[in-house]
């Protein structure tokens, strides 16, 4: 089954064409170019004059040439509502793109829309090089995001287990020395996975399974952030508890005393959070 990806940016002349051709190169190198349909589009008509779209910005062309990314000359086009039905992944570069995509698709009813760097676990935007002038930085961010996207797609159909690594790590003393030994990856990034692999090779890597009662919430998109907020709100209202109150945690573990907790509660005034901390200090919350 062909996997269809549409990359989107403001004008479809800088970032989204780079994402399109970088991803085409990645899947070709994997020997899977026949399994993908990859294209790009704009959220506006700023680069479309008289119905004719501009070609890829020459600075984007230059940086792709420098990195050996083949590309075709093409005309910018605007994303339309029918694209939503056609593509499996619709991937924007920044928050503004995401908002505009959402408007075109009438609210992303099938949850197909993403920000590119969300696939790397980041909420950051790919800055528009049209304004920053830094096309190399844009290329590096886009490559990182596209590589993570293809890794996600390729792994989704054949996971090695039912478990996922949440990205929460605790390191022992000496980690700074090990981190200093990490060499940049092929794409020039210093990867935390390389650091973890050092501990694995030393037979000093442990994994803590999060069992029943735990929930892992990925908040890489605006919609998933709303979902996480609603989930936490439901737990707090149904169970009458506060999820992750730092002052409460510190008090329970003996890191602050009752007077300090009451002082913190006073700081928050009559807010629900302040009232919760006061209840903890008064022993009204049972564990």
PDB file of C-alpha atoms in Angstrom:
ATOM      1  CA  UNK A   1       0.000   0.000   0.000  1.00  0.00           C
ATOM      2  CA  UNK A   2       1.445   3.365  -1.059  1.00  0.00           C
ATOM      3  CA  UNK A   3       2.159   5.774   1.783  1.00  0.00           C
ATOM      4  CA  UNK A   4       1.312   9.353   0.823  1.00  0.00           C
ATOM      5  CA  UNK A   5       2.971  12.388   2.397  1.00  0.00           C
ATOM      6  CA  UNK A   6       2.298  16.071   1.727  1.00  0.00           C
ATOM      7  CA  UNK A   7       4.744  18.631   3.127  1.00  0.00           C
ATOM      8  CA  UNK A   8       3.377  22.145   3.625  1.00  0.00           C
ATOM      9  CA  UNK A   9       4.880  25.568   4.272  1.00  0.00           C
ATOM     10  CA  UNK A  10       3.880  29.194   3.734  1.00  0.00           C
ATOM     11  CA  UNK A  11       4.822  29.637   0.070  1.00  0.00           C
ATOM     12  CA  UNK A  12       5.970  26.196  -1.151  1.00  0.00           C
ATOM     13  CA  UNK A  13       9.265  27.583  -2.424  1.00  0.00           C
ATOM     14  CA  UNK A  14      11.696  27.074   0.505  1.00  0.00           C
ATOM     15  CA  UNK A  15      11.014  24.577   3.284  1.00  0.00           C
ATOM     16  CA  UNK A  16       8.334  22.232   1.940  1.00  0.00           C
ATOM     17  CA  UNK A  17      10.145  21.573  -1.380  1.00  0.00           C
ATOM     18  CA  UNK A  18      13.303  20.783   0.594  1.00  0.00           C
ATOM     19  CA  UNK A  19      11.290  18.375   2.756  1.00  0.00           C
ATOM     20  CA  UNK A  20       9.760  16.793  -0.356  1.00  0.00           C
ATOM     21  CA  UNK A  21      13.065  16.086  -2.099  1.00  0.00           C
ATOM     22  CA  UNK A  22      14.983  15.179   1.070  1.00  0.00           C
ATOM     23  CA  UNK A  23      12.337  12.560   1.858  1.00  0.00           C
ATOM     24  CA  UNK A  24      12.356  11.252  -1.700  1.00  0.00           C
ATOM     25  CA  UNK A  25      16.125  10.776  -1.355  1.00  0.00           C
ATOM     26  CA  UNK A  26      15.729   9.025   2.013  1.00  0.00           C
ATOM     27  CA  UNK A  27      13.181   6.503   0.729  1.00  0.00           C
ATOM     28  CA  UNK A  28      15.172   5.950  -2.471  1.00  0.00           C
ATOM     29  CA  UNK A  29      18.258   5.119  -0.409  1.00  0.00           C
ATOM     30  CA  UNK A  30      16.099   2.610   1.490  1.00  0.00           C
ATOM     31  CA  UNK A  31      15.067   1.032  -1.819  1.00  0.00           C
ATOM     32  CA  UNK A  32      11.435   1.925  -1.109  1.00  0.00           C
ATOM     33  CA  UNK A  33      10.716   4.815  -3.465  1.00  0.00           C
ATOM     34  CA  UNK A  34       7.923   2.785  -5.125  1.00  0.00           C
ATOM     35  CA  UNK A  35       6.139   2.544  -1.767  1.00  0.00           C
ATOM     36  CA  UNK A  36       5.766   6.296  -1.296  1.00  0.00           C
ATOM     37  CA  UNK A  37       4.055   9.245  -2.947  1.00  0.00           C
ATOM     38  CA  UNK A  38       5.592  12.494  -1.739  1.00  0.00           C
ATOM     39  CA  UNK A  39       4.654  16.057  -2.652  1.00  0.00           C
ATOM     40  CA  UNK A  40       4.555  19.584  -1.220  1.00  0.00           C
ATOM     41  CA  UNK A  41       2.230  22.584  -1.187  1.00  0.00           C
ATOM     42  CA  UNK A  42       1.676  26.037   0.305  1.00  0.00           C
ATOM     43  CA  UNK A  43      -0.877  27.394   2.750  1.00  0.00           C
ATOM     44  CA  UNK A  44      -1.039  30.713   0.862  1.00  0.00           C
ATOM     45  CA  UNK A  45      -0.865  32.030  -2.703  1.00  0.00           C
ATOM     46  CA  UNK A  46       1.970  34.451  -1.913  1.00  0.00           C
ATOM     47  CA  UNK A  47       4.294  32.675  -4.374  1.00  0.00           C
ATOM     48  CA  UNK A  48       1.608  32.153  -7.010  1.00  0.00           C
ATOM     49  CA  UNK A  49       1.192  35.076  -9.421  1.00  0.00           C
ATOM     50  CA  UNK A  50      -1.518  35.028 -12.053  1.00  0.00           C
ATOM     51  CA  UNK A  51      -2.135  31.366 -11.419  1.00  0.00           C
ATOM     52  CA  UNK A  52       1.537  30.463 -11.982  1.00  0.00           C
ATOM     53  CA  UNK A  53       3.620  29.316  -9.030  1.00  0.00           C
ATOM     54  CA  UNK A  54       7.242  30.294  -8.482  1.00  0.00           C
ATOM     55  CA  UNK A  55      10.028  27.730  -8.772  1.00  0.00           C
ATOM     56  CA  UNK A  56      12.008  26.561  -5.727  1.00  0.00           C
ATOM     57  CA  UNK A  57      13.929  29.434  -4.138  1.00  0.00           C
ATOM     58  CA  UNK A  58      17.483  29.462  -5.534  1.00  0.00           C
ATOM     59  CA  UNK A  59      18.890  29.383  -2.002  1.00  0.00           C
ATOM     60  CA  UNK A  60      16.982  26.168  -1.278  1.00  0.00           C
ATOM     61  CA  UNK A  61      18.271  24.792  -4.583  1.00  0.00           C
ATOM     62  CA  UNK A  62      21.812  25.715  -3.589  1.00  0.00           C
ATOM     63  CA  UNK A  63      21.702  24.017  -0.188  1.00  0.00           C
ATOM     64  CA  UNK A  64      20.175  20.855  -1.682  1.00  0.00           C
ATOM     65  CA  UNK A  65      22.913  20.768  -4.305  1.00  0.00           C
ATOM     66  CA  UNK A  66      25.544  21.151  -1.582  1.00  0.00           C
ATOM     67  CA  UNK A  67      24.105  18.117   0.251  1.00  0.00           C
ATOM     68  CA  UNK A  68      23.607  15.966  -2.840  1.00  0.00           C
ATOM     69  CA  UNK A  69      19.801  16.081  -2.784  1.00  0.00           C
ATOM     70  CA  UNK A  70      18.425  15.730  -6.344  1.00  0.00           C
ATOM     71  CA  UNK A  71      15.378  17.846  -7.175  1.00  0.00           C
ATOM     72  CA  UNK A  72      13.148  18.831 -10.083  1.00  0.00           C
ATOM     73  CA  UNK A  73      12.150  22.343 -11.057  1.00  0.00           C
ATOM     74  CA  UNK A  74       8.501  22.826 -10.223  1.00  0.00           C
ATOM     75  CA  UNK A  75       5.802  25.421  -9.578  1.00  0.00           C
ATOM     76  CA  UNK A  76       4.459  26.311  -6.157  1.00  0.00           C
ATOM     77  CA  UNK A  77       0.858  25.315  -5.519  1.00  0.00           C
ATOM     78  CA  UNK A  78      -1.578  25.851  -2.686  1.00  0.00           C
ATOM     79  CA  UNK A  79      -2.940  23.035  -0.543  1.00  0.00           C
ATOM     80  CA  UNK A  80      -6.628  22.363  -1.226  1.00  0.00           C
ATOM     81  CA  UNK A  81      -9.261  20.474   0.708  1.00  0.00           C
ATOM     82  CA  UNK A  82      -9.069  17.421  -1.599  1.00  0.00           C
ATOM     83  CA  UNK A  83      -5.428  16.965  -0.519  1.00  0.00           C
ATOM     84  CA  UNK A  84      -6.722  16.017   2.904  1.00  0.00           C
ATOM     85  CA  UNK A  85      -8.551  12.982   1.503  1.00  0.00           C
ATOM     86  CA  UNK A  86      -5.592  11.977  -0.665  1.00  0.00           C
ATOM     87  CA  UNK A  87      -2.644  12.073   1.750  1.00  0.00           C
ATOM     88  CA  UNK A  88      -1.940   9.993   4.865  1.00  0.00           C
ATOM     89  CA  UNK A  89       0.448  12.506   6.453  1.00  0.00           C
ATOM     90  CA  UNK A  90       0.134  16.267   6.030  1.00  0.00           C
ATOM     91  CA  UNK A  91       3.194  17.844   7.589  1.00  0.00           C
ATOM     92  CA  UNK A  92       3.706  21.560   8.244  1.00  0.00           C
ATOM     93  CA  UNK A  93       6.885  23.376   9.194  1.00  0.00           C
ATOM     94  CA  UNK A  94       5.645  25.728  11.899  1.00  0.00           C
ATOM     95  CA  UNK A  95       2.700  26.652  14.098  1.00  0.00           C
ATOM     96  CA  UNK A  96       1.280  29.079  11.538  1.00  0.00           C
ATOM     97  CA  UNK A  97       1.336  26.376   8.846  1.00  0.00           C
ATOM     98  CA  UNK A  98      -0.388  23.992  11.238  1.00  0.00           C
ATOM     99  CA  UNK A  99      -3.153  26.495  11.938  1.00  0.00           C
ATOM    100  CA  UNK A 100      -3.658  27.187   8.219  1.00  0.00           C
ATOM    101  CA  UNK A 101      -3.669  23.471   7.349  1.00  0.00           C
ATOM    102  CA  UNK A 102      -6.279  22.948  10.034  1.00  0.00           C
ATOM    103  CA  UNK A 103      -8.415  25.665   8.491  1.00  0.00           C
ATOM    104  CA  UNK A 104      -8.162  24.160   4.987  1.00  0.00           C
ATOM    105  CA  UNK A 105      -9.035  20.663   6.225  1.00  0.00           C
ATOM    106  CA  UNK A 106     -11.950  21.903   8.351  1.00  0.00           C
ATOM    107  CA  UNK A 107     -10.399  20.873  11.659  1.00  0.00           C
ATOM    108  CA  UNK A 108      -8.283  17.810  10.776  1.00  0.00           C
ATOM    109  CA  UNK A 109     -11.089  15.305  11.543  1.00  0.00           C
ATOM    110  CA  UNK A 110      -8.892  12.248  10.850  1.00  0.00           C
ATOM    111  CA  UNK A 111      -5.836  13.515  12.774  1.00  0.00           C
ATOM    112  CA  UNK A 112      -3.507  13.496   9.768  1.00  0.00           C
ATOM    113  CA  UNK A 113      -1.803  16.829  10.375  1.00  0.00           C
ATOM    114  CA  UNK A 114       1.557  17.232  12.104  1.00  0.00           C
ATOM    115  CA  UNK A 115       4.412  19.631  12.657  1.00  0.00           C
ATOM    116  CA  UNK A 116       7.587  18.203  11.135  1.00  0.00           C
ATOM    117  CA  UNK A 117       9.799  18.367  14.215  1.00  0.00           C
ATOM    118  CA  UNK A 118       7.126  16.652  16.326  1.00  0.00           C
ATOM    119  CA  UNK A 119       8.472  13.391  14.867  1.00  0.00           C
ATOM    120  CA  UNK A 120      11.757  14.140  16.644  1.00  0.00           C
ATOM    121  CA  UNK A 121       9.928  14.750  19.931  1.00  0.00           C
ATOM    122  CA  UNK A 122      10.238  18.534  19.653  1.00  0.00           C
ATOM    123  CA  UNK A 123       7.558  21.242  19.660  1.00  0.00           C
ATOM    124  CA  UNK A 124       9.905  23.660  17.863  1.00  0.00           C
ATOM    125  CA  UNK A 125       9.219  25.193  14.459  1.00  0.00           C
ATOM    126  CA  UNK A 126      11.414  24.926  11.394  1.00  0.00           C
ATOM    127  CA  UNK A 127      12.251  28.610  11.050  1.00  0.00           C
ATOM    128  CA  UNK A 128      11.428  30.130   7.672  1.00  0.00           C
ATOM    129  CA  UNK A 129      14.762  30.810   5.916  1.00  0.00           C
ATOM    130  CA  UNK A 130      13.026  33.352   3.670  1.00  0.00           C
ATOM    131  CA  UNK A 131      13.143  35.627   6.746  1.00  0.00           C
ATOM    132  CA  UNK A 132      16.156  34.280   8.662  1.00  0.00           C
ATOM    133  CA  UNK A 133      18.396  33.820   5.628  1.00  0.00           C
ATOM    134  CA  UNK A 134      19.805  30.656   7.223  1.00  0.00           C
ATOM    135  CA  UNK A 135      18.987  27.969   4.675  1.00  0.00           C
ATOM    136  CA  UNK A 136      21.584  25.567   6.093  1.00  0.00           C
ATOM    137  CA  UNK A 137      19.907  25.586   9.528  1.00  0.00           C
ATOM    138  CA  UNK A 138      16.544  25.009   7.871  1.00  0.00           C
ATOM    139  CA  UNK A 139      17.990  22.114   5.870  1.00  0.00           C
ATOM    140  CA  UNK A 140      19.403  20.456   8.994  1.00  0.00           C
ATOM    141  CA  UNK A 141      16.098  20.728  10.876  1.00  0.00           C
ATOM    142  CA  UNK A 142      14.140  19.483   7.870  1.00  0.00           C
ATOM    143  CA  UNK A 143      16.453  16.526   7.308  1.00  0.00           C
ATOM    144  CA  UNK A 144      16.182  15.557  10.965  1.00  0.00           C
ATOM    145  CA  UNK A 145      12.395  15.739  10.867  1.00  0.00           C
ATOM    146  CA  UNK A 146      12.029  13.869   7.576  1.00  0.00           C
ATOM    147  CA  UNK A 147      14.332  11.093   8.737  1.00  0.00           C
ATOM    148  CA  UNK A 148      12.317  10.727  11.960  1.00  0.00           C
ATOM    149  CA  UNK A 149       9.050  10.699  10.000  1.00  0.00           C
ATOM    150  CA  UNK A 150      10.190   7.882   7.710  1.00  0.00           C
ATOM    151  CA  UNK A 151      11.550   5.943  10.689  1.00  0.00           C
ATOM    152  CA  UNK A 152       8.141   6.240  12.346  1.00  0.00           C
ATOM    153  CA  UNK A 153       6.287   5.084   9.240  1.00  0.00           C
ATOM    154  CA  UNK A 154       8.644   2.180   8.596  1.00  0.00           C
ATOM    155  CA  UNK A 155       8.522   0.966  12.186  1.00  0.00           C
ATOM    156  CA  UNK A 156       4.787   1.405  12.681  1.00  0.00           C
ATOM    157  CA  UNK A 157       3.904  -1.737  10.737  1.00  0.00           C
ATOM    158  CA  UNK A 158       6.474  -4.012  12.366  1.00  0.00           C
ATOM    159  CA  UNK A 159       7.278  -3.007  15.960  1.00  0.00           C
ATOM    160  CA  UNK A 160       9.858  -5.125  17.767  1.00  0.00           C
ATOM    161  CA  UNK A 161       7.769  -5.049  20.946  1.00  0.00           C
ATOM    162  CA  UNK A 162       4.744  -3.453  22.558  1.00  0.00           C
ATOM    163  CA  UNK A 163       6.958  -1.035  24.485  1.00  0.00           C
ATOM    164  CA  UNK A 164       8.086   2.496  23.644  1.00  0.00           C
ATOM    165  CA  UNK A 165      10.932   4.534  25.141  1.00  0.00           C
ATOM    166  CA  UNK A 166       9.415   7.655  26.677  1.00  0.00           C
ATOM    167  CA  UNK A 167      12.638   9.663  26.640  1.00  0.00           C
ATOM    168  CA  UNK A 168      12.938  10.077  30.417  1.00  0.00           C
ATOM    169  CA  UNK A 169      16.504   9.212  31.462  1.00  0.00           C
ATOM    170  CA  UNK A 170      18.376   9.267  34.793  1.00  0.00           C
ATOM    171  CA  UNK A 171      22.176   9.150  34.622  1.00  0.00           C
ATOM    172  CA  UNK A 172      24.770   8.393  37.311  1.00  0.00           C
ATOM    173  CA  UNK A 173      27.797  10.475  38.227  1.00  0.00           C
ATOM    174  CA  UNK A 174      30.308  10.593  35.405  1.00  0.00           C
ATOM    175  CA  UNK A 175      27.729  11.142  32.661  1.00  0.00           C
ATOM    176  CA  UNK A 176      29.337  14.452  31.642  1.00  0.00           C
ATOM    177  CA  UNK A 177      32.590  12.687  30.830  1.00  0.00           C
ATOM    178  CA  UNK A 178      30.778  10.097  28.739  1.00  0.00           C
ATOM    179  CA  UNK A 179      28.720  12.760  26.956  1.00  0.00           C
ATOM    180  CA  UNK A 180      31.934  14.549  25.983  1.00  0.00           C
ATOM    181  CA  UNK A 181      32.973  11.390  24.083  1.00  0.00           C
ATOM    182  CA  UNK A 182      29.849  11.303  21.900  1.00  0.00           C
ATOM    183  CA  UNK A 183      30.639  11.934  18.245  1.00  0.00           C
ATOM    184  CA  UNK A 184      28.179  13.727  15.943  1.00  0.00           C
ATOM    185  CA  UNK A 185      26.018  11.455  13.816  1.00  0.00           C
ATOM    186  CA  UNK A 186      26.011  11.394  10.019  1.00  0.00           C
ATOM    187  CA  UNK A 187      23.675  14.372   9.970  1.00  0.00           C
ATOM    188  CA  UNK A 188      25.891  16.362  12.337  1.00  0.00           C
ATOM    189  CA  UNK A 189      23.772  15.878  15.470  1.00  0.00           C
ATOM    190  CA  UNK A 190      24.937  14.777  18.928  1.00  0.00           C
ATOM    191  CA  UNK A 191      22.448  12.012  19.711  1.00  0.00           C
ATOM    192  CA  UNK A 192      21.367  11.023  23.216  1.00  0.00           C
ATOM    193  CA  UNK A 193      20.901   7.500  21.851  1.00  0.00           C
ATOM    194  CA  UNK A 194      24.677   7.329  21.395  1.00  0.00           C
ATOM    195  CA  UNK A 195      25.137   8.142  25.085  1.00  0.00           C
ATOM    196  CA  UNK A 196      22.634   5.458  26.091  1.00  0.00           C
ATOM    197  CA  UNK A 197      24.439   2.959  23.873  1.00  0.00           C
ATOM    198  CA  UNK A 198      27.663   3.575  25.834  1.00  0.00           C
ATOM    199  CA  UNK A 199      25.918   2.445  29.022  1.00  0.00           C
ATOM    200  CA  UNK A 200      24.455  -0.521  27.146  1.00  0.00           C
ATOM    201  CA  UNK A 201      27.917  -1.592  25.986  1.00  0.00           C
ATOM    202  CA  UNK A 202      29.168  -1.273  29.602  1.00  0.00           C
ATOM    203  CA  UNK A 203      26.268  -3.474  30.749  1.00  0.00           C
ATOM    204  CA  UNK A 204      25.141  -0.560  32.899  1.00  0.00           C
ATOM    205  CA  UNK A 205      21.801   0.337  31.332  1.00  0.00           C
ATOM    206  CA  UNK A 206      18.551  -0.363  33.141  1.00  0.00           C
ATOM    207  CA  UNK A 207      14.942  -0.044  32.040  1.00  0.00           C
ATOM    208  CA  UNK A 208      11.994   0.637  34.311  1.00  0.00           C
ATOM    209  CA  UNK A 209       8.696  -0.588  32.906  1.00  0.00           C
ATOM    210  CA  UNK A 210       5.752   1.714  33.571  1.00  0.00           C
ATOM    211  CA  UNK A 211       2.910  -0.624  34.439  1.00  0.00           C
ATOM    212  CA  UNK A 212      -0.782  -0.144  35.028  1.00  0.00           C
ATOM    213  CA  UNK A 213      -1.734   3.245  36.388  1.00  0.00           C
ATOM    214  CA  UNK A 214       0.766   5.103  34.215  1.00  0.00           C
ATOM    215  CA  UNK A 215      -0.095   7.058  31.086  1.00  0.00           C
ATOM    216  CA  UNK A 216       2.379   8.312  28.484  1.00  0.00           C
ATOM    217  CA  UNK A 217       1.044  11.334  26.591  1.00  0.00           C
ATOM    218  CA  UNK A 218       2.822  12.500  23.441  1.00  0.00           C
ATOM    219  CA  UNK A 219       2.267  16.250  23.028  1.00  0.00           C
ATOM    220  CA  UNK A 220       3.982  16.885  19.713  1.00  0.00           C
ATOM    221  CA  UNK A 221       0.994  18.614  18.100  1.00  0.00           C
ATOM    222  CA  UNK A 222      -1.572  21.151  19.234  1.00  0.00           C
ATOM    223  CA  UNK A 223      -4.313  18.522  19.163  1.00  0.00           C
ATOM    224  CA  UNK A 224      -2.326  16.006  21.225  1.00  0.00           C
ATOM    225  CA  UNK A 225      -1.511  18.781  23.717  1.00  0.00           C
ATOM    226  CA  UNK A 226      -5.247  19.469  24.087  1.00  0.00           C
ATOM    227  CA  UNK A 227      -5.869  15.715  24.491  1.00  0.00           C
ATOM    228  CA  UNK A 228      -3.250  15.537  27.253  1.00  0.00           C
ATOM    229  CA  UNK A 229      -4.750  18.559  29.023  1.00  0.00           C
ATOM    230  CA  UNK A 230      -8.214  17.033  28.912  1.00  0.00           C
ATOM    231  CA  UNK A 231      -6.876  13.715  30.229  1.00  0.00           C
ATOM    232  CA  UNK A 232      -5.166  15.384  33.205  1.00  0.00           C
ATOM    233  CA  UNK A 233      -8.273  17.481  33.873  1.00  0.00           C
ATOM    234  CA  UNK A 234     -10.445  14.356  33.933  1.00  0.00           C
ATOM    235  CA  UNK A 235      -8.123  12.538  36.359  1.00  0.00           C
ATOM    236  CA  UNK A 236      -7.989  15.534  38.705  1.00  0.00           C
ATOM    237  CA  UNK A 237     -11.760  16.011  38.694  1.00  0.00           C
ATOM    238  CA  UNK A 238     -12.721  12.327  38.958  1.00  0.00           C
ATOM    239  CA  UNK A 239     -10.161  11.374  41.612  1.00  0.00           C
ATOM    240  CA  UNK A 240      -9.949  14.676  43.466  1.00  0.00           C
ATOM    241  CA  UNK A 241      -6.165  14.793  43.220  1.00  0.00           C
ATOM    242  CA  UNK A 242      -3.672  17.228  41.754  1.00  0.00           C
ATOM    243  CA  UNK A 243      -1.416  15.772  39.073  1.00  0.00           C
ATOM    244  CA  UNK A 244       2.237  16.716  39.555  1.00  0.00           C
ATOM    245  CA  UNK A 245       2.200  19.474  42.179  1.00  0.00           C
ATOM    246  CA  UNK A 246       5.930  20.158  42.805  1.00  0.00           C
ATOM    247  CA  UNK A 247       5.437  21.610  46.296  1.00  0.00           C
ATOM    248  CA  UNK A 248       3.287  18.645  47.343  1.00  0.00           C
ATOM    249  CA  UNK A 249       5.876  16.190  46.019  1.00  0.00           C
ATOM    250  CA  UNK A 250       8.641  18.036  47.875  1.00  0.00           C
ATOM    251  CA  UNK A 251       6.641  17.973  51.116  1.00  0.00           C
ATOM    252  CA  UNK A 252       5.775  14.269  50.867  1.00  0.00           C
ATOM    253  CA  UNK A 253       9.452  13.424  50.350  1.00  0.00           C
ATOM    254  CA  UNK A 254      10.579  15.628  53.235  1.00  0.00           C
ATOM    255  CA  UNK A 255      12.414  18.151  51.062  1.00  0.00           C
ATOM    256  CA  UNK A 256      10.415  21.056  52.502  1.00  0.00           C
ATOM    257  CA  UNK A 257       8.597  21.364  55.831  1.00  0.00           C
ATOM    258  CA  UNK A 258       4.986  22.248  56.671  1.00  0.00           C
ATOM    259  CA  UNK A 259       5.692  25.966  57.122  1.00  0.00           C
ATOM    260  CA  UNK A 260       7.317  26.153  53.691  1.00  0.00           C
ATOM    261  CA  UNK A 261       4.373  24.327  52.142  1.00  0.00           C
ATOM    262  CA  UNK A 262       1.902  26.725  53.775  1.00  0.00           C
ATOM    263  CA  UNK A 263       3.954  29.655  52.549  1.00  0.00           C
ATOM    264  CA  UNK A 264       3.756  28.251  49.027  1.00  0.00           C
ATOM    265  CA  UNK A 265      -0.006  27.810  49.400  1.00  0.00           C
ATOM    266  CA  UNK A 266      -0.287  31.428  50.530  1.00  0.00           C
ATOM    267  CA  UNK A 267       1.585  32.544  47.437  1.00  0.00           C
ATOM    268  CA  UNK A 268      -1.114  31.012  45.196  1.00  0.00           C
ATOM    269  CA  UNK A 269      -3.872  32.712  47.174  1.00  0.00           C
ATOM    270  CA  UNK A 270      -7.417  31.360  46.888  1.00  0.00           C
ATOM    271  CA  UNK A 271      -6.785  29.540  43.629  1.00  0.00           C
ATOM    272  CA  UNK A 272      -7.667  25.802  43.470  1.00  0.00           C
ATOM    273  CA  UNK A 273      -3.945  25.030  43.472  1.00  0.00           C
ATOM    274  CA  UNK A 274      -3.327  27.105  46.589  1.00  0.00           C
ATOM    275  CA  UNK A 275      -6.282  25.449  48.335  1.00  0.00           C
ATOM    276  CA  UNK A 276      -4.910  22.022  47.400  1.00  0.00           C
ATOM    277  CA  UNK A 277      -1.492  22.772  48.913  1.00  0.00           C
ATOM    278  CA  UNK A 278      -3.143  24.019  52.094  1.00  0.00           C
ATOM    279  CA  UNK A 279      -5.162  20.790  52.322  1.00  0.00           C
ATOM    280  CA  UNK A 280      -1.956  18.780  51.973  1.00  0.00           C
ATOM    281  CA  UNK A 281      -0.305  20.783  54.762  1.00  0.00           C
ATOM    282  CA  UNK A 282      -3.332  20.296  57.015  1.00  0.00           C
ATOM    283  CA  UNK A 283      -3.250  16.525  56.480  1.00  0.00           C
ATOM    284  CA  UNK A 284      -6.556  16.429  54.622  1.00  0.00           C
ATOM    285  CA  UNK A 285      -5.086  14.585  51.643  1.00  0.00           C
ATOM    286  CA  UNK A 286      -4.505  10.869  52.177  1.00  0.00           C
ATOM    287  CA  UNK A 287      -2.005   8.763  50.219  1.00  0.00           C
TER     288      UNK A 287
END
